[in-house]
Short mmCIF file of C-alpha atoms in Angstrom, two decimals:
data_model
loop_
_atom_site.label_atom_id
_atom_site.label_comp_id
_atom_site.label_asym_id
_atom_site.label_seq_id
_atom_site.Cartn_x
_atom_site.Cartn_y
_atom_site.Cartn_z
CA ASP X 1 5.56 4.57 -14.97
CA ILE X 2 2.10 5.98 -14.29
CA GLN X 3 2.17 9.06 -12.07
CA MET X 4 -0.60 9.74 -9.56
CA THR X 5 -1.17 13.37 -8.60
CA GLN X 6 -3.22 13.73 -5.45
CA SER X 7 -4.69 16.96 -4.12
CA PRO X 8 -4.86 18.75 -1.80
CA SER X 9 -1.89 17.70 0.32
CA THR X 10 -3.58 18.99 3.45
CA LEU X 11 -7.22 19.67 4.14
CA SER X 12 -8.65 21.29 7.28
CA ALA X 13 -12.25 20.43 7.99
CA SER X 14 -14.84 20.20 10.76
CA VAL X 15 -16.96 17.31 11.94
CA GLY X 16 -19.98 17.09 9.66
CA ASP X 17 -18.24 18.65 6.64
CA ARG X 18 -18.36 17.08 3.20
CA VAL X 19 -14.79 16.36 2.13
CA THR X 20 -13.46 15.67 -1.36
CA ILE X 21 -10.00 14.42 -2.29
CA THR X 22 -8.85 14.11 -5.90
CA CYS X 23 -6.32 11.88 -7.63
CA ARG X 24 -5.32 12.24 -11.26
CA ALA X 25 -3.55 9.54 -13.24
CA SER X 26 -0.98 10.48 -15.89
CA GLN X 27 -2.56 7.99 -18.31
CA SER X 28 -5.55 5.69 -18.47
CA ILE X 29 -5.84 3.20 -15.62
CA SER X 30 -9.41 2.18 -16.43
CA SER X 31 -11.04 1.84 -12.99
CA TRP X 32 -8.06 0.24 -11.26
CA LEU X 33 -7.86 2.77 -8.47
CA ALA X 34 -7.90 2.19 -4.73
CA TRP X 35 -8.18 4.55 -1.75
CA TYR X 36 -6.57 3.89 1.62
CA GLN X 37 -6.82 5.54 5.03
CA GLN X 38 -3.82 5.69 7.37
CA LYS X 39 -3.65 6.91 10.95
CA PRO X 40 -0.35 7.74 12.69
CA GLY X 41 1.62 4.64 13.60
CA LYS X 42 -0.93 2.36 11.97
CA ALA X 43 -1.09 0.34 8.77
CA PRO X 44 -3.00 1.70 5.81
CA LYS X 45 -6.54 0.40 5.48
CA LEU X 46 -8.31 -0.25 2.18
CA LEU X 47 -11.46 1.86 1.82
CA ILE X 48 -12.38 1.76 -1.86
CA TYR X 49 -11.28 -0.47 -4.74
CA LYS X 50 -12.04 -0.44 -8.46
CA ALA X 51 -12.64 3.31 -8.15
CA SER X 52 -16.05 3.09 -6.49
CA SER X 53 -16.47 -0.27 -4.74
CA LEU X 54 -16.70 0.03 -0.97
CA GLU X 55 -14.56 -2.46 0.95
CA SER X 56 -16.52 -4.61 3.38
CA GLY X 57 -16.98 -2.96 6.76
CA VAL X 58 -16.19 0.57 5.57
CA PRO X 59 -18.87 3.13 6.50
CA SER X 60 -21.16 4.23 3.67
CA ARG X 61 -20.18 7.89 4.18
CA PHE X 62 -17.11 7.01 2.09
CA SER X 63 -17.60 6.90 -1.65
CA GLY X 64 -15.47 6.93 -4.77
CA SER X 65 -16.07 8.16 -8.29
CA GLU X 66 -14.22 8.59 -11.55
CA SER X 67 -14.23 10.74 -14.62
CA GLY X 68 -11.65 9.71 -17.19
CA THR X 69 -8.30 9.80 -15.42
CA GLU X 70 -9.58 11.83 -12.48
CA PHE X 71 -10.74 10.02 -9.37
CA THR X 72 -12.45 11.35 -6.29
CA LEU X 73 -12.85 10.15 -2.71
CA THR X 74 -15.75 11.77 -0.90
CA ILE X 75 -16.57 11.64 2.79
CA SER X 76 -20.19 12.79 2.99
CA SER X 77 -20.14 13.85 6.66
CA LEU X 78 -16.75 13.89 8.35
CA GLN X 79 -16.62 12.02 11.64
CA PRO X 80 -14.01 12.29 14.41
CA ASP X 81 -12.58 8.90 13.45
CA ASP X 82 -11.95 10.13 9.89
CA PHE X 83 -9.10 12.50 10.71
CA ALA X 84 -6.25 10.70 9.00
CA THR X 85 -4.15 10.65 5.87
CA TYR X 86 -5.65 9.28 2.65
CA TYR X 87 -3.79 7.77 -0.28
CA CYS X 88 -4.82 6.73 -3.74
CA GLN X 89 -3.10 3.90 -5.61
CA GLN X 90 -3.32 2.80 -9.23
CA TYR X 91 -3.13 -0.96 -9.63
CA SER X 92 -3.52 -1.04 -13.38
CA SER X 93 0.16 -1.65 -14.02
CA TYR X 94 3.52 -1.92 -12.32
CA SER X 95 4.71 -0.25 -10.18
CA GLY X 96 1.33 0.25 -8.50
CA THR X 97 1.99 3.93 -7.88
CA PHE X 98 0.58 5.71 -4.85
CA GLY X 99 -0.43 9.33 -4.61
CA GLN X 100 1.46 11.57 -2.20
CA GLY X 101 -1.33 11.58 0.35
CA THR X 102 -3.88 14.02 1.76
CA LYS X 103 -3.83 14.77 5.46
CA VAL X 104 -7.28 15.62 6.80
CA ASP X 105 -6.97 17.54 10.04
CA ILE X 106 -9.24 19.42 12.37
CA LYS X 107 -10.10 22.98 11.44
CA GLU I 1 -9.17 -12.53 12.03
CA VAL I 2 -6.70 -11.64 9.31
CA GLN I 3 -3.24 -10.88 10.67
CA LEU I 4 0.07 -9.99 9.07
CA VAL I 5 3.03 -9.61 11.39
CA GLU I 6 6.34 -8.36 10.03
CA SER I 7 9.72 -8.89 11.67
CA GLY I 8 13.41 -8.64 10.88
CA GLY I 9 13.87 -4.89 10.61
CA GLY I 10 16.70 -3.02 12.30
CA LEU I 11 19.77 -0.89 11.84
CA VAL I 12 22.24 -1.93 9.18
CA GLN I 13 25.23 -0.29 7.53
CA PRO I 14 25.22 0.64 3.85
CA GLY I 15 26.08 -2.42 1.79
CA GLY I 16 24.69 -4.76 4.41
CA SER I 17 21.84 -7.24 4.28
CA LEU I 18 18.59 -7.90 6.12
CA ARG I 19 15.86 -10.50 5.75
CA LEU I 20 12.33 -9.43 6.52
CA SER I 21 9.63 -11.93 7.37
CA CYS I 22 5.86 -11.70 7.43
CA ALA I 23 3.75 -14.24 9.28
CA ALA I 24 0.21 -14.53 7.96
CA SER I 25 -2.86 -15.94 9.69
CA GLY I 26 -6.63 -15.84 9.48
CA PHE I 27 -6.89 -16.48 5.74
CA THR I 28 -5.80 -18.97 3.09
CA PHE I 29 -2.33 -17.59 2.45
CA SER I 30 -1.70 -19.67 -0.65
CA SER I 31 -4.69 -18.12 -2.42
CA TYR I 32 -3.38 -14.55 -2.57
CA TRP I 33 -0.75 -12.46 -4.23
CA MET I 34 1.48 -10.89 -1.57
CA SER I 35 3.41 -7.63 -1.66
CA TRP I 36 5.99 -5.61 0.22
CA VAL I 37 5.34 -1.86 0.35
CA ARG I 38 7.60 0.69 2.02
CA GLN I 39 6.95 4.12 3.47
CA THR I 40 9.26 7.04 4.04
CA PRO I 41 8.45 10.58 5.18
CA GLY I 42 9.92 11.97 2.00
CA LYS I 43 8.65 9.63 -0.73
CA GLY I 44 5.44 8.38 0.90
CA LEU I 45 4.22 4.90 0.02
CA GLU I 46 6.15 2.90 -2.56
CA TRP I 47 5.32 -0.60 -3.77
CA VAL I 48 8.51 -2.67 -3.62
CA ALA I 49 7.80 -6.21 -4.79
CA ASN I 50 5.12 -8.85 -5.13
CA ILE I 51 4.82 -12.60 -5.64
CA LYS I 52 2.17 -14.84 -7.14
CA GLN I 53 0.33 -17.45 -5.12
CA ASP I 54 2.63 -20.30 -6.16
CA GLY I 55 5.80 -18.19 -6.31
CA SER I 56 6.08 -18.58 -10.09
CA GLU I 57 5.94 -14.83 -10.80
CA LYS I 58 7.79 -12.09 -8.97
CA TYR I 59 7.97 -8.38 -9.74
CA TYR I 60 10.10 -5.58 -8.36
CA VAL I 61 10.28 -1.80 -8.47
CA ASP I 62 13.26 -0.77 -10.59
CA SER I 63 15.22 0.67 -7.65
CA VAL I 64 15.54 -2.70 -5.92
CA LYS I 65 15.95 -5.04 -8.88
CA GLY I 66 19.03 -7.21 -8.47
CA ARG I 67 19.30 -6.36 -4.77
CA PHE I 68 16.06 -7.56 -3.18
CA THR I 69 14.45 -10.98 -3.48
CA ILE I 70 10.87 -11.77 -2.53
CA SER I 71 9.88 -15.30 -1.63
CA ARG I 72 7.13 -17.19 0.19
CA ASP I 73 6.60 -20.48 2.00
CA ASN I 74 2.95 -21.46 1.73
CA ALA I 75 3.44 -24.38 4.15
CA LYS I 76 4.53 -21.87 6.80
CA ASN I 77 2.13 -19.07 5.77
CA SER I 78 5.10 -16.78 5.49
CA LEU I 79 6.41 -14.09 3.16
CA TYR I 80 10.01 -12.95 3.00
CA LEU I 81 12.12 -10.12 1.60
CA GLN I 82 15.85 -10.68 1.35
CA MET I 83 17.51 -7.28 1.05
CA ASN I 84 21.14 -7.11 -0.05
CA SER I 85 23.48 -4.23 -0.90
CA LEU I 86 21.33 -1.92 1.18
CA ARG I 87 21.49 1.81 0.56
CA VAL I 88 20.66 4.81 2.72
CA GLU I 89 17.66 5.42 0.52
CA ASP I 90 16.21 2.02 1.46
CA THR I 91 15.55 3.37 4.95
CA ALA I 92 11.79 3.03 5.49
CA VAL I 93 9.02 1.19 7.26
CA TYR I 94 8.36 -1.98 5.31
CA PHE I 95 4.80 -3.32 5.20
CA CYS I 96 3.67 -6.75 4.20
CA ALA I 97 0.36 -6.55 2.31
CA ARG I 98 -2.13 -9.10 1.06
CA GLY I 99 -2.99 -8.70 -2.59
CA GLY I 100 -5.99 -10.04 -4.36
CA VAL I 101 -6.69 -13.43 -5.84
CA ARG I 102 -6.42 -11.80 -9.27
CA ASP I 103 -5.54 -8.17 -8.44
CA GLN I 104 -1.77 -8.41 -8.23
CA LEU I 105 -1.08 -4.93 -6.89
CA LEU I 106 -4.17 -4.20 -4.77
CA CYS I 107 -3.26 -4.15 -1.07
CA GLY I 108 -6.35 -5.42 0.68
CA PHE I 109 -4.83 -5.89 4.13
CA TRP I 110 -1.59 -4.63 5.67
CA GLY I 111 0.61 -5.53 8.59
CA LEU I 112 1.87 -2.93 11.06
CA GLY I 113 5.29 -2.77 9.41
CA THR I 114 8.90 -3.19 10.43
CA ARG I 115 11.41 -0.36 10.39
CA VAL I 116 14.63 -0.62 8.41
CA THR I 117 17.35 1.96 8.96
CA VAL I 118 20.40 2.01 6.72
CA SER I 119 23.08 4.19 8.20
CA SER I 120 26.76 4.19 9.03
#
């Protein structure tokens, strides 16, 4: 199975900060990488698919990029609504492995 | 508006069975792959199973093979997960998720989940 290593596990930031979260795949997944946002007690929400494609309705401050097997989610200017936990997922092959998550909290 | 509403969770003893259901609305259910994904505090998010639009292909994570069965009823816009021989480690919140038309494992929309607790 493909392993997804996400870092950091926790990130403290302030409103307006630029935030970067990284996910590394244990082998090539091409661009089959998605990012999700989850708030407490809520369902995960798709933000980015195919590494850098923004899901409809998601603010443009969210962006995704890739370099080989390393993938990055960037929030250009953190907003109060963005404090949440973020997960990556590879959907190149079964079993569609998720990263362990990054909790973004208020500094 | 796209909606996925899970039901059927609860408390069950080890070795017992549960059947989860997911009612879909707001989209053409028969056009999408559908998945079940579970979440635990310890292991995070784990994809469990998925099923093709016409039900002709089904895939499972190794840990549930032979115990869980995914199915769908396109006439009723519903997805199911029959869980047998339940183990303590199956305790989780189970989410129903809409896949893509071609992207089998991408979870484009999720329900709110239903909690399954396996305990004696």
